[in-house]
Amino acid sequence: MFRQGDTTKGIFFLASGGICLTRVTESGNSVTIYNAQTGDMFAEASIYSDHYHCDAICTAPSEVVRISKQAIQKQLREDTAFSEGITKRLAVQVQDYRQLLTLHALKSANDRVLLAVELGKLTGSVTQFANQIGLTKEACYRALRDLSDQGLLTKTGRGRYAPTPRSEDRLP
Amino acid sequence: MFRQGDTTKGIFFLASGGICLTRVTESGNSVTIYNAQTGDMFAEASIYSDHYHCDAICTAPSEVVRISKQAIQKQLREDTAFSEGITKRLAVQVQDYRQLLTLHALKSANDRVLLAVELGKLTGSVTQFANQIGLTKEACYRALRDLSDQGLLTKTGRGRYAPTPRSEDRLP
DNA sequence: GGTAACATGTGATTTCAATCATATTCGGAT
DNA sequence: ATCCGAATATGATTGAAATCACATGTTACC
């Protein structure tokens, strides 16, 4: 998509595929900054700088929408609702990332899986879920079984688990 | 400054000192979200939520300016430059968090420490550094020693390490 | 000067997730 | 209808980081 040092041409929305953002550090090593997945937006900060500070490389055939820098800047100045929407969206993203970081900070697989399920992260396949929370699928299945055995989770079907309702939550 | 769950009273500017933003997880662990240094602003995302979702604790005697939520909301509507500044700050934060997540996704202690040092995360104490990147200080010290032995890092002093410059960077 | 608190650093042991292996089930394509 | 690939699920082994333990160095304070 673009290279480190290129003049910024806008922000990007990844409709499908995969984009890897990498950056060459001062010591000359190339390091991964972010792996964008389907539905992600990236290079938001490029609105405010003249050149990209990382490479964006396709890791799979991808469909990408580019929104031009000029269009964004014009809209940000002229449309208050748009500006407010962008700001709020960024603020929410910050909170989401903090939540994800909190999750990743838990070392125990059981703790991590339990919290992740309680946060509603287990929607698709367990394989995806495992990848998202930084565990192998095997460790994930085992944690899910352990937590079900302990009564903290309830198995609602093949590959489906839900938090066991706490007694306080029950209504007459 | 404030505790997780307190009703939001505004955003903060750290004129001097140090503030550590931590979040207590359900299992009772305290994890570092952000280490604010002199000149940093923090709790920007609180503009759009009713309560703080982390603790802000002084790590040093600090001078802090609080800007009230009402004033912020008024200014966001009326001052374009101000609004732009806030948006930019949030965009940069999103990138920082993505970077931190990428860092936490590395399982090997050596890989993680090397990347973190290259990204310039080792500024203060190794203990703080270790906490920030999700390792114990012991694992951190060992990784730093390994990487120094391998020639990937250079020990510049007690508790001080820097990436070994790559040969390509040298100029005649 | 003395000492208390904390950072640096390393060695020994344990624990737990990664890895390897394998069986079963489900869904989509032929 | 059946063949194949992917997801689910679990057992055995291994390896690396956490934990425990301890020594030294540094800073701040009385």
CSV table of N, CA, C and O in Angstrom, one decimal, chain A residues 18-129:
chain,number,residue,atom,x,y,z
A,18,GLY,N,-5.6,-9.0,4.3
A,18,GLY,CA,-4.7,-8.8,5.4
A,18,GLY,C,-3.6,-7.8,5.0
A,18,GLY,O,-3.0,-7.9,3.9
A,19,ILE,N,-3.3,-6.8,5.9
A,19,ILE,CA,-2.2,-5.9,5.7
A,19,ILE,C,-1.3,-5.9,6.9
A,19,ILE,O,-1.8,-5.9,8.0
A,20,CYS,N,0.0,-6.0,6.6
A,20,CYS,CA,1.0,-6.0,7.7
A,20,CYS,C,1.7,-4.6,7.8
A,20,CYS,O,2.2,-4.2,6.7
A,21,LEU,N,1.6,-3.9,8.9
A,21,LEU,CA,2.3,-2.7,9.0
A,21,LEU,C,3.7,-2.9,9.7
A,21,LEU,O,3.7,-3.4,10.8
A,22,THR,N,4.8,-2.6,9.0
A,22,THR,CA,6.1,-2.8,9.6
A,22,THR,C,6.9,-1.5,9.6
A,22,THR,O,6.6,-0.6,8.8
A,23,ARG,N,7.9,-1.5,10.4
A,23,ARG,CA,8.6,-0.2,10.6
A,23,ARG,C,10.1,-0.6,10.7
A,23,ARG,O,10.5,-1.5,11.4
A,24,VAL,N,11.0,0.1,10.1
A,24,VAL,CA,12.4,-0.1,10.2
A,24,VAL,C,12.9,0.8,11.4
A,24,VAL,O,12.7,2.0,11.3
A,25,THR,N,13.4,0.2,12.4
A,25,THR,CA,13.9,0.9,13.6
A,25,THR,C,15.2,1.5,13.3
A,25,THR,O,15.9,1.3,12.3
A,26,GLU,N,15.7,2.3,14.3
A,26,GLU,CA,16.9,3.0,14.2
A,26,GLU,C,18.1,2.1,14.0
A,26,GLU,O,19.1,2.4,13.4
A,27,SER,N,18.0,0.9,14.6
A,27,SER,CA,19.1,-0.1,14.5
A,27,SER,C,19.1,-0.8,13.2
A,27,SER,O,19.9,-1.7,13.0
A,28,GLY,N,18.1,-0.5,12.4
A,28,GLY,CA,18.0,-1.1,11.0
A,28,GLY,C,17.2,-2.4,10.9
A,28,GLY,O,17.1,-3.0,9.9
A,29,ASN,N,16.6,-2.8,12.1
A,29,ASN,CA,15.8,-4.0,12.0
A,29,ASN,C,14.4,-3.6,11.6
A,29,ASN,O,13.9,-2.6,11.9
A,30,SER,N,13.7,-4.6,10.9
A,30,SER,CA,12.3,-4.4,10.5
A,30,SER,C,11.4,-5.1,11.5
A,30,SER,O,11.5,-6.3,11.7
A,31,VAL,N,10.5,-4.3,12.1
A,31,VAL,CA,9.6,-4.8,13.1
A,31,VAL,C,8.2,-4.6,12.8
A,31,VAL,O,7.8,-3.6,12.2
A,32,THR,N,7.4,-5.6,13.1
A,32,THR,CA,5.9,-5.5,12.9
A,32,THR,C,5.3,-4.6,13.9
A,32,THR,O,5.5,-4.8,15.1
A,33,ILE,N,4.5,-3.6,13.4
A,33,ILE,CA,3.8,-2.7,14.3
A,33,ILE,C,2.4,-3.2,14.5
A,33,ILE,O,1.8,-3.1,15.6
A,34,TYR,N,1.8,-3.7,13.5
A,34,TYR,CA,0.3,-4.1,13.6
A,34,TYR,C,0.0,-5.0,12.4
A,34,TYR,O,0.4,-4.8,11.3
A,35,ASN,N,-0.9,-6.0,12.7
A,35,ASN,CA,-1.4,-6.8,11.6
A,35,ASN,C,-2.9,-6.5,11.5
A,35,ASN,O,-3.7,-6.9,12.3
A,36,ALA,N,-3.2,-5.7,10.4
A,36,ALA,CA,-4.6,-5.3,10.2
A,36,ALA,C,-5.4,-6.5,9.6
A,36,ALA,O,-4.9,-7.2,8.7
A,37,GLN,N,-6.6,-6.7,10.1
A,37,GLN,CA,-7.5,-7.7,9.7
A,37,GLN,C,-8.7,-7.1,9.0
A,37,GLN,O,-8.9,-5.9,9.0
A,38,THR,N,-9.5,-7.9,8.4
A,38,THR,CA,-10.7,-7.5,7.7
A,38,THR,C,-11.6,-6.6,8.7
A,38,THR,O,-11.8,-7.0,9.8
A,39,GLY,N,-12.0,-5.4,8.2
A,39,GLY,CA,-12.8,-4.5,9.0
A,39,GLY,C,-12.0,-3.5,9.7
A,39,GLY,O,-12.6,-2.5,10.2
A,40,ASP,N,-10.7,-3.6,9.7
A,40,ASP,CA,-9.8,-2.6,10.5
A,40,ASP,C,-9.6,-1.4,9.6
A,40,ASP,O,-9.6,-1.4,8.4
A,41,MET,N,-9.4,-0.3,10.3
A,41,MET,CA,-8.9,0.9,9.7
A,41,MET,C,-7.5,1.1,10.1
A,41,MET,O,-7.1,0.7,11.2
A,42,PHE,N,-6.7,1.7,9.2
A,42,PHE,CA,-5.3,1.9,9.6
A,42,PHE,C,-4.7,3.2,9.0
A,42,PHE,O,-5.3,3.8,8.1
A,43,ALA,N,-3.6,3.7,9.6
A,43,ALA,CA,-2.9,4.9,9.2
A,43,ALA,C,-3.8,6.1,9.5
A,43,ALA,O,-3.7,7.2,8.8
A,44,GLU,N,-4.6,6.1,10.6
A,44,GLU,CA,-5.4,7.2,11.0
A,44,GLU,C,-4.5,8.4,11.3
A,44,GLU,O,-4.9,9.5,11.0
A,45,ALA,N,-3.4,8.2,11.9
A,45,ALA,CA,-2.5,9.3,12.4
A,45,ALA,C,-1.9,10.0,11.2
A,45,ALA,O,-1.3,11.1,11.4
A,46,SER,N,-1.9,9.4,10.0
A,46,SER,CA,-1.3,10.0,8.8
A,46,SER,C,-2.0,11.3,8.4
A,46,SER,O,-1.4,12.1,7.7
A,47,ILE,N,-3.2,11.5,8.9
A,47,ILE,CA,-3.9,12.7,8.6
A,47,ILE,C,-3.0,13.9,9.1
A,47,ILE,O,-3.1,15.0,8.5
A,48,TYR,N,-2.3,13.7,10.2
A,48,TYR,CA,-1.6,14.8,10.8
A,48,TYR,C,-0.1,14.8,10.6
A,48,TYR,O,0.7,15.5,11.2
A,49,SER,N,0.4,13.9,9.6
A,49,SER,CA,1.8,14.0,9.3
A,49,SER,C,2.0,14.0,7.8
A,49,SER,O,1.1,13.5,7.1
A,50,ASP,N,3.2,14.4,7.4
A,50,ASP,CA,3.4,14.6,5.9
A,50,ASP,C,3.9,13.3,5.3
A,50,ASP,O,3.7,13.1,4.1
A,51,HIS,N,4.4,12.4,6.1
A,51,HIS,CA,4.9,11.1,5.5
A,51,HIS,C,4.5,10.0,6.4
A,51,HIS,O,4.4,10.1,7.6
A,52,TYR,N,4.3,8.8,5.8
A,52,TYR,CA,4.0,7.6,6.6
A,52,TYR,C,5.3,7.2,7.4
A,52,TYR,O,6.4,7.4,6.9
A,53,HIS,N,5.1,6.6,8.6
A,53,HIS,CA,6.2,6.3,9.4
A,53,HIS,C,6.3,4.7,9.5
A,53,HIS,O,7.0,4.2,10.3
A,54,CYS,N,5.6,4.0,8.6
A,54,CYS,CA,5.8,2.6,8.5
A,54,CYS,C,5.4,2.1,7.1
A,54,CYS,O,4.8,2.8,6.3
A,55,ASP,N,5.8,0.8,6.8
A,55,ASP,CA,5.4,0.2,5.5
A,55,ASP,C,4.0,-0.5,5.7
A,55,ASP,O,3.7,-1.0,6.8
A,56,ALA,N,3.2,-0.5,4.7
A,56,ALA,CA,1.9,-1.3,4.7
A,56,ALA,C,2.0,-2.3,3.6
A,56,ALA,O,2.0,-1.9,2.4
A,57,ILE,N,2.2,-3.6,3.9
A,57,ILE,CA,2.4,-4.6,3.0
A,57,ILE,C,1.2,-5.6,3.0
A,57,ILE,O,0.8,-6.1,4.1
A,58,CYS,N,0.7,-6.0,1.8
A,58,CYS,CA,-0.4,-7.0,1.8
A,58,CYS,C,0.2,-8.4,2.1
A,58,CYS,O,1.2,-8.8,1.6
A,59,THR,N,-0.5,-9.1,3.0
A,59,THR,CA,-0.1,-10.4,3.4
A,59,THR,C,-1.0,-11.4,2.7
A,59,THR,O,-0.9,-12.6,2.8
A,60,ALA,N,-2.1,-10.9,2.0
A,60,ALA,CA,-3.1,-11.7,1.3
A,60,ALA,C,-3.7,-10.7,0.3
A,60,ALA,O,-3.6,-9.5,0.4
A,61,PRO,N,-4.3,-11.3,-0.8
A,61,PRO,CA,-5.1,-10.5,-1.7
A,61,PRO,C,-6.1,-9.7,-0.9
A,61,PRO,O,-6.9,-10.3,-0.2
A,62,SER,N,-6.1,-8.4,-1.1
A,62,SER,CA,-7.0,-7.6,-0.2
A,62,SER,C,-7.8,-6.5,-1.0
A,62,SER,O,-7.4,-6.1,-2.1
A,63,GLU,N,-8.9,-6.2,-0.4
A,63,GLU,CA,-9.7,-5.0,-0.9
A,63,GLU,C,-9.6,-3.9,0.1
A,63,GLU,O,-9.9,-4.1,1.2
A,64,VAL,N,-9.1,-2.8,-0.4
A,64,VAL,CA,-8.8,-1.7,0.5
A,64,VAL,C,-9.5,-0.4,-0.1
A,64,VAL,O,-9.5,-0.1,-1.3
A,65,VAL,N,-10.1,0.3,0.9
A,65,VAL,CA,-10.7,1.6,0.5
A,65,VAL,C,-9.8,2.7,1.0
A,65,VAL,O,-9.4,2.7,2.2
A,66,ARG,N,-9.4,3.7,0.2
A,66,ARG,CA,-8.6,4.8,0.6
A,66,ARG,C,-9.4,6.0,0.7
A,66,ARG,O,-10.2,6.3,-0.2
A,67,ILE,N,-9.4,6.8,1.8
A,67,ILE,CA,-10.1,8.0,1.9
A,67,ILE,C,-9.0,9.1,1.9
A,67,ILE,O,-8.1,9.1,2.7
A,68,SER,N,-9.1,10.0,0.9
A,68,SER,CA,-8.0,11.0,0.7
A,68,SER,C,-7.9,11.9,1.9
A,68,SER,O,-8.8,12.3,2.5
A,69,LYS,N,-6.7,12.3,2.1
A,69,LYS,CA,-6.3,13.2,3.2
A,69,LYS,C,-7.1,14.5,3.1
A,69,LYS,O,-7.6,15.0,4.1
A,70,GLN,N,-7.1,15.0,1.9
A,70,GLN,CA,-7.8,16.3,1.7
A,70,GLN,C,-9.3,16.2,2.1
A,70,GLN,O,-9.8,17.1,2.8
A,71,ALA,N,-9.9,15.1,1.6
A,71,ALA,CA,-11.4,14.9,1.9
A,71,ALA,C,-11.6,14.9,3.4
A,71,ALA,O,-12.5,15.5,3.9
A,72,ILE,N,-10.7,14.1,4.1
A,72,ILE,CA,-10.8,14.0,5.5
A,72,ILE,C,-10.7,15.3,6.2
A,72,ILE,O,-11.5,15.7,7.0
A,73,GLN,N,-9.6,16.0,5.8
A,73,GLN,CA,-9.3,17.3,6.5
A,73,GLN,C,-10.5,18.3,6.3
A,73,GLN,O,-10.8,19.1,7.2
A,74,LYS,N,-11.0,18.4,5.0
A,74,LYS,CA,-12.1,19.3,4.7
A,74,LYS,C,-13.3,18.9,5.5
A,74,LYS,O,-13.9,19.8,6.2
A,75,GLN,N,-13.6,17.7,5.6
A,75,GLN,CA,-14.8,17.2,6.3
A,75,GLN,C,-14.7,17.5,7.8
A,75,GLN,O,-15.6,17.9,8.5
A,76,LEU,N,-13.4,17.3,8.3
A,76,LEU,CA,-13.2,17.5,9.7
A,76,LEU,C,-13.4,18.9,10.1
A,76,LEU,O,-13.9,19.2,11.2
A,77,ARG,N,-13.0,19.9,9.2
A,77,ARG,CA,-13.2,21.3,9.5
A,77,ARG,C,-14.6,21.7,9.3
A,77,ARG,O,-15.1,22.5,10.1
A,78,GLU,N,-15.3,21.2,8.3
A,78,GLU,CA,-16.6,21.8,8.0
A,78,GLU,C,-17.8,21.1,8.6
A,78,GLU,O,-18.8,21.6,8.8
A,79,ASP,N,-17.6,19.8,8.9
A,79,ASP,CA,-18.7,19.0,9.4
A,79,ASP,C,-18.5,18.6,10.9
A,79,ASP,O,-17.7,17.7,11.2
A,80,THR,N,-19.1,19.4,11.8
A,80,THR,CA,-18.9,19.2,13.2
A,80,THR,C,-19.3,17.8,13.7
A,80,THR,O,-18.6,17.1,14.4
A,81,ALA,N,-20.4,17.3,13.2
A,81,ALA,CA,-20.9,15.9,13.5
A,81,ALA,C,-19.9,14.9,13.1
A,81,ALA,O,-19.6,13.9,13.9
A,82,PHE,N,-19.3,15.0,11.9
A,82,PHE,CA,-18.3,14.1,11.4
A,82,PHE,C,-17.1,14.1,12.3
A,82,PHE,O,-16.6,13.1,12.7
A,83,SER,N,-16.6,15.3,12.6
A,83,SER,CA,-15.4,15.5,13.5
A,83,SER,C,-15.6,14.8,14.8
A,83,SER,O,-14.8,14.1,15.3
A,84,GLU,N,-16.8,15.1,15.4
A,84,GLU,CA,-17.2,14.5,16.7
A,84,GLU,C,-17.2,13.0,16.6
A,84,GLU,O,-16.7,12.3,17.5
A,85,GLY,N,-17.8,12.5,15.5
A,85,GLY,CA,-17.9,11.0,15.3
A,85,GLY,C,-16.5,10.4,15.2
A,85,GLY,O,-16.3,9.4,15.9
A,86,ILE,N,-15.6,11.0,14.5
A,86,ILE,CA,-14.2,10.5,14.4
A,86,ILE,C,-13.6,10.5,15.7
A,86,ILE,O,-13.0,9.5,16.1
A,87,THR,N,-13.7,11.6,16.4
A,87,THR,CA,-13.0,11.7,17.8
A,87,THR,C,-13.6,10.6,18.7
A,87,THR,O,-12.8,9.9,19.4
A,88,LYS,N,-14.9,10.5,18.7
A,88,LYS,CA,-15.5,9.5,19.6
A,88,LYS,C,-15.0,8.1,19.2
A,88,LYS,O,-14.7,7.3,20.1
A,89,ARG,N,-15.0,7.8,17.9
A,89,ARG,CA,-14.6,6.5,17.4
A,89,ARG,C,-13.2,6.2,17.9
A,89,ARG,O,-12.9,5.1,18.3
A,90,LEU,N,-12.3,7.2,17.8
A,90,LEU,CA,-10.9,7.0,18.3
A,90,LEU,C,-10.8,6.8,19.8
A,90,LEU,O,-10.1,5.9,20.2
A,91,ALA,N,-11.6,7.5,20.5
A,91,ALA,CA,-11.7,7.4,22.0
A,91,ALA,C,-12.1,6.0,22.4
A,91,ALA,O,-11.5,5.4,23.3
A,92,VAL,N,-13.1,5.5,21.7
A,92,VAL,CA,-13.6,4.1,21.9
A,92,VAL,C,-12.6,3.1,21.6
A,92,VAL,O,-12.4,2.1,22.3
A,93,GLN,N,-11.9,3.3,20.5
A,93,GLN,CA,-10.8,2.4,20.1
A,93,GLN,C,-9.7,2.3,21.1
A,93,GLN,O,-9.2,1.2,21.5
A,94,VAL,N,-9.4,3.5,21.7
A,94,VAL,CA,-8.4,3.5,22.8
A,94,VAL,C,-8.8,2.7,23.9
A,94,VAL,O,-8.0,1.9,24.4
A,95,GLN,N,-10.1,2.8,24.3
A,95,GLN,CA,-10.6,2.0,25.4
A,95,GLN,C,-10.6,0.5,25.1
A,95,GLN,O,-10.2,-0.3,25.9
A,96,ASP,N,-10.9,0.2,23.8
A,96,ASP,CA,-10.9,-1.2,23.4
A,96,ASP,C,-9.5,-1.8,23.5
A,96,ASP,O,-9.4,-3.0,24.0
A,97,TYR,N,-8.6,-1.1,23.0
A,97,TYR,CA,-7.2,-1.6,23.0
A,97,TYR,C,-6.7,-1.7,24.4
A,97,TYR,O,-6.0,-2.7,24.7
A,98,ARG,N,-7.1,-0.8,25.3
A,98,ARG,CA,-6.7,-0.9,26.7
A,98,ARG,C,-7.3,-2.2,27.3
A,98,ARG,O,-6.6,-2.9,28.0
A,99,GLN,N,-8.5,-2.5,27.0
A,99,GLN,CA,-9.2,-3.7,27.4
A,99,GLN,C,-8.4,-4.9,27.0
A,99,GLN,O,-8.2,-5.9,27.7
A,100,LEU,N,-8.1,-4.9,25.7
A,100,LEU,CA,-7.4,-6.0,25.1
A,100,LEU,C,-6.0,-6.2,25.7
A,100,LEU,O,-5.5,-7.4,26.0
A,101,LEU,N,-5.3,-5.1,26.0
A,101,LEU,CA,-4.0,-5.2,26.7
A,101,LEU,C,-4.2,-5.7,28.1
A,101,LEU,O,-3.3,-6.5,28.5
A,102,THR,N,-5.2,-5.3,28.8
A,102,THR,CA,-5.5,-5.9,30.1
A,102,THR,C,-5.6,-7.4,30.0
A,102,THR,O,-5.1,-8.1,30.9
A,103,LEU,N,-6.3,-7.8,29.0
A,103,LEU,CA,-6.6,-9.3,28.8
A,103,LEU,C,-5.2,-10.0,28.6
A,103,LEU,O,-5.0,-11.0,29.2
A,104,HIS,N,-4.4,-9.4,27.7
A,104,HIS,CA,-3.2,-10.0,27.4
A,104,HIS,C,-2.2,-10.0,28.5
A,104,HIS,O,-1.2,-10.8,28.6
A,105,ALA,N,-2.4,-9.2,29.5
A,105,ALA,CA,-1.5,-9.1,30.7
A,105,ALA,C,-1.7,-10.2,31.6
A,105,ALA,O,-0.8,-10.5,32.4
A,106,LEU,N,-2.9,-10.9,31.5
A,106,LEU,CA,-3.1,-12.1,32.4
A,106,LEU,C,-2.3,-13.3,31.9
A,106,LEU,O,-2.4,-13.6,30.7
A,107,LYS,N,-1.5,-13.8,32.8
A,107,LYS,CA,-0.6,-14.9,32.4
A,107,LYS,C,-1.3,-16.2,32.4
A,107,LYS,O,-1.0,-17.1,31.5
A,108,SER,N,-2.2,-16.5,33.3
A,108,SER,CA,-2.9,-17.7,33.4
A,108,SER,C,-3.9,-17.9,32.3
A,108,SER,O,-4.7,-17.0,32.0
A,109,ALA,N,-3.8,-19.1,31.6
A,109,ALA,CA,-4.7,-19.3,30.5
A,109,ALA,C,-6.2,-19.3,30.9
A,109,ALA,O,-7.0,-18.8,30.3
A,110,ASN,N,-6.4,-19.9,32.1
A,110,ASN,CA,-7.8,-20.0,32.6
A,110,ASN,C,-8.3,-18.6,32.9
A,110,ASN,O,-9.5,-18.2,32.5
A,111,ASP,N,-7.6,-17.7,33.6
A,111,ASP,CA,-8.0,-16.3,33.8
A,111,ASP,C,-8.3,-15.6,32.6
A,111,ASP,O,-9.3,-14.9,32.4
A,112,ARG,N,-7.4,-15.8,31.6
A,112,ARG,CA,-7.5,-15.0,30.3
A,112,ARG,C,-8.8,-15.5,29.6
A,112,ARG,O,-9.5,-14.6,29.1
A,113,VAL,N,-9.0,-16.8,29.5
A,113,VAL,CA,-10.1,-17.3,28.8
A,113,VAL,C,-11.4,-16.9,29.4
A,113,VAL,O,-12.4,-16.4,28.8
A,114,LEU,N,-11.4,-17.0,30.8
A,114,LEU,CA,-12.6,-16.6,31.5
A,114,LEU,C,-13.0,-15.1,31.3
A,114,LEU,O,-14.1,-14.8,30.9
A,115,LEU,N,-12.0,-14.3,31.4
A,115,LEU,CA,-12.3,-12.8,31.2
A,115,LEU,C,-12.7,-12.5,29.8
A,115,LEU,O,-13.6,-11.8,29.6
A,116,ALA,N,-12.0,-13.2,28.9
A,116,ALA,CA,-12.4,-13.0,27.4
A,116,ALA,C,-13.8,-13.4,27.1
A,116,ALA,O,-14.5,-12.7,26.4
A,117,VAL,N,-14.2,-14.5,27.7
A,117,VAL,CA,-15.6,-15.0,27.4
A,117,VAL,C,-16.6,-14.0,28.1
A,117,VAL,O,-17.6,-13.7,27.5
A,118,GLU,N,-16.2,-13.6,29.3
A,118,GLU,CA,-17.1,-12.6,30.0
A,118,GLU,C,-17.2,-11.3,29.2
A,118,GLU,O,-18.3,-10.7,29.3
A,119,LEU,N,-16.1,-11.0,28.5
A,119,LEU,CA,-16.2,-9.7,27.7
A,119,LEU,C,-16.9,-10.0,26.4
A,119,LEU,O,-17.0,-9.0,25.6
A,120,GLY,N,-17.3,-11.2,26.2
A,120,GLY,CA,-18.0,-11.5,24.9
A,120,GLY,C,-17.2,-11.6,23.7
A,120,GLY,O,-17.6,-11.4,22.6
A,121,LYS,N,-15.9,-12.0,23.9
A,121,LYS,CA,-15.0,-12.2,22.8
A,121,LYS,C,-15.2,-13.5,22.0
A,121,LYS,O,-14.8,-13.6,20.8
A,122,LEU,N,-15.8,-14.5,22.6
A,122,LEU,CA,-16.0,-15.8,21.9
A,122,LEU,C,-17.3,-15.8,21.2
A,122,LEU,O,-18.4,-16.2,21.7
A,123,THR,N,-17.2,-15.3,19.9
A,123,THR,CA,-18.4,-15.2,19.1
A,123,THR,C,-18.3,-16.2,17.9
A,123,THR,O,-19.2,-17.0,17.6
A,124,GLY,N,-17.1,-16.2,17.2
A,124,GLY,CA,-16.9,-17.1,16.1
A,124,GLY,C,-16.3,-18.4,16.5
A,124,GLY,O,-16.7,-19.0,17.5
A,125,SER,N,-15.3,-18.9,15.8
A,125,SER,CA,-14.7,-20.2,16.1
A,125,SER,C,-13.7,-20.0,17.3
A,125,SER,O,-13.2,-18.9,17.5
A,126,VAL,N,-13.5,-21.1,18.0
A,126,VAL,CA,-12.5,-21.1,19.1
A,126,VAL,C,-11.1,-20.9,18.6
A,126,VAL,O,-10.3,-20.2,19.2
A,127,THR,N,-10.8,-21.4,17.4
A,127,THR,CA,-9.5,-21.1,16.8
A,127,THR,C,-9.2,-19.6,16.6
A,127,THR,O,-8.1,-19.2,17.0
A,128,GLN,N,-10.2,-18.9,16.1
A,128,GLN,CA,-10.0,-17.5,16.0
A,128,GLN,C,-9.9,-16.8,17.3
A,128,GLN,O,-9.0,-15.9,17.5
A,129,PHE,N,-10.8,-17.2,18.2
A,129,PHE,CA,-10.8,-16.7,19.6
A,129,PHE,C,-9.4,-16.9,20.3
A,129,PHE,O,-8.9,-15.9,20.8
